[in-house]
Every structure is written in structure tokens, then in C-alpha cells.
Short mmCIF file of C-alpha atoms in Angstrom, two decimals:
data_model
loop_
_atom_site.label_atom_id
_atom_site.label_comp_id
_atom_site.label_asym_id
_atom_site.label_seq_id
_atom_site.Cartn_x
_atom_site.Cartn_y
_atom_site.Cartn_z
CA MET R 1 0.17 -0.02 0.19
CA GLN R 2 2.65 2.39 0.86
CA SER R 3 4.24 2.10 -2.51
CA ARG R 4 0.97 3.00 -4.25
CA MET R 5 1.31 6.11 -2.14
CA LEU R 6 4.66 6.86 -2.89
CA THR R 7 4.15 6.76 -6.71
CA LEU R 8 0.57 8.67 -6.46
CA GLY R 9 2.59 11.89 -6.14
CA SER R 10 4.37 11.19 -9.58
CA SER R 11 1.01 10.06 -11.10
CA GLY R 12 -0.33 13.08 -10.81
CA THR R 13 2.08 14.83 -13.17
CA SER R 14 2.81 12.19 -15.59
CA GLY R 15 -0.59 10.45 -15.87
CA SER R 16 0.88 6.76 -15.10
CA ALA R 17 0.95 5.34 -11.78
CA ASP R 18 3.87 2.36 -11.08
CA VAL R 19 2.64 0.09 -8.30
CA SER R 20 6.28 -1.81 -7.94
CA PRO R 21 7.90 -1.57 -4.48
CA LYS R 22 10.99 0.22 -6.16
CA GLY R 23 10.00 3.56 -4.53
CA ASP R 24 9.62 2.13 -1.38
CA PRO R 25 12.46 1.85 0.80
CA ALA R 26 10.68 0.31 3.97
CA GLY R 27 9.25 -2.45 1.74
CA PHE R 28 12.61 -3.95 1.36
CA LEU R 29 13.27 -3.95 5.06
CA ALA R 30 10.04 -5.73 5.70
CA PHE R 31 11.04 -8.94 4.21
CA ARG R 32 13.66 -9.60 7.15
CA ASP R 33 11.70 -10.42 10.51
CA ARG R 34 14.25 -8.40 12.60
CA LEU R 35 13.95 -5.16 10.82
CA ARG R 36 10.02 -5.38 10.57
CA LYS R 37 9.65 -2.92 13.28
CA HIS R 38 12.01 -0.52 11.80
CA ALA R 39 10.43 -0.64 8.64
CA MET R 40 6.98 0.00 9.91
CA HIS R 41 8.68 3.16 11.66
CA LEU R 42 10.20 4.59 8.25
CA ALA R 43 7.03 3.96 6.61
CA ALA R 44 5.00 6.11 8.97
CA THR R 45 7.96 8.55 9.07
CA LEU R 46 7.15 8.83 5.26
CA ALA R 47 3.66 9.35 5.82
CA LEU R 48 3.93 12.41 8.01
CA LEU R 49 6.75 13.93 5.84
CA GLY R 50 4.31 13.13 2.76
CA ALA R 51 1.34 14.84 4.58
CA LEU R 52 3.46 17.79 5.54
CA VAL R 53 5.27 18.23 1.93
CA ARG R 54 2.13 17.54 -0.22
CA GLY R 55 -0.96 18.21 1.89
CA VAL R 56 -0.25 21.47 3.98
CA PRO R 57 1.06 23.44 0.80
CA ALA R 58 -2.18 22.15 -1.23
CA LEU R 59 -4.18 23.82 1.66
CA LEU R 60 -2.72 26.95 1.72
CA SER R 61 -2.59 27.70 -1.71
CA SER R 62 -4.60 30.54 -2.83
CA ASP R 63 -4.42 29.44 -6.41
CA GLU R 64 -7.75 27.94 -7.72
CA LEU R 65 -8.49 24.43 -7.84
CA ARG R 66 -6.51 22.41 -10.50
CA LEU R 67 -5.69 18.95 -11.14
CA ALA R 68 -2.25 19.51 -9.52
CA THR R 69 -3.65 20.95 -6.45
CA MET R 70 -6.26 18.51 -6.15
CA SER R 71 -3.67 15.54 -6.63
CA GLN R 72 -1.55 17.12 -3.85
CA LEU R 73 -4.65 17.21 -1.56
CA VAL R 74 -5.64 13.49 -2.45
CA MET R 75 -1.85 12.69 -1.46
CA GLY R 76 -1.84 14.80 1.83
CA VAL R 77 -5.24 12.93 2.91
CA ALA R 78 -3.91 9.38 1.77
CA MET R 79 -0.94 9.79 3.91
CA ILE R 80 -2.74 11.08 6.89
CA VAL R 81 -5.21 8.00 6.58
CA PHE R 82 -2.18 5.73 6.21
CA LEU R 83 -0.12 7.50 9.44
CA ILE R 84 -3.30 6.94 11.33
CA LEU R 85 -3.39 3.22 10.31
CA CYS R 86 0.28 3.06 11.21
CA VAL R 87 -0.36 4.42 14.75
CA ARG R 88 -3.41 1.96 15.21
CA SER R 89 -1.23 -0.84 14.31
CA PHE R 90 1.88 0.06 16.69
CA ILE R 91 -0.76 0.16 19.65
CA ALA R 92 -2.30 -3.19 18.64
CA ALA R 93 1.50 -4.54 18.58
CA ARG R 94 2.26 -3.18 22.00
CA ARG R 95 -0.83 -4.71 23.53
CA ALA R 96 -0.10 -7.95 22.01
CA LEU R 97 3.38 -7.89 22.98
CA GLU R 98 2.30 -7.25 26.70
CA SER R 99 -0.27 -9.84 26.89
CA GLU R 100 2.04 -12.51 25.83
CA SER R 101 4.39 -11.58 28.67
#
């Protein structure tokens, strides 16, 4: 899902979306069990940065609502939703870990 979101920013200008994991640095780390936690934190950090870099300037833009502005708003909202899901996943993982001990 993260790689789809990372390529959404470029698909608004080029007209094509690439869904391969090559643009997702966290995706390669997640294949190793010991690095999965770090990969998830990296993905959450990228979602936060994506929301700040794409969503906030689009909201503050005083221009008329064009396709590029709309694409940035969609990107920002998608990143915020993904970030919320990451935080919920972190909380669930922590609770599961505490219930095992």
C-alpha cells in the first residue's frame, strides 16, 4: 500500500502510476523479520513527511483548484489515513506483546 502512495505524487503529473515496490525503501526492509519494526517506523515517518510536504502547501495555496492541487490534496489525505493506520497498528502490536508476557 505504501508504494502505491509514494507513486501517487508522480502519477498526478505523468498520468501513469507505477505500483512496484522500487520506490518504497520500507518495503525492502519489511522482508526481514528483525527489521520489520524499523520498516514500519520508516513507513510512518514517510507518511508524516508526505502529508506535510504535499497536503499542507496544497491547503495553503490561494490558487484556483486545479488538477495538480487536487492531486496534492488527495496525496496528503492518503498519507494522513496511512499514518493513522500505522499508529493503530503500533498500539495493537504493543498490546499483543504485553499480553504475551
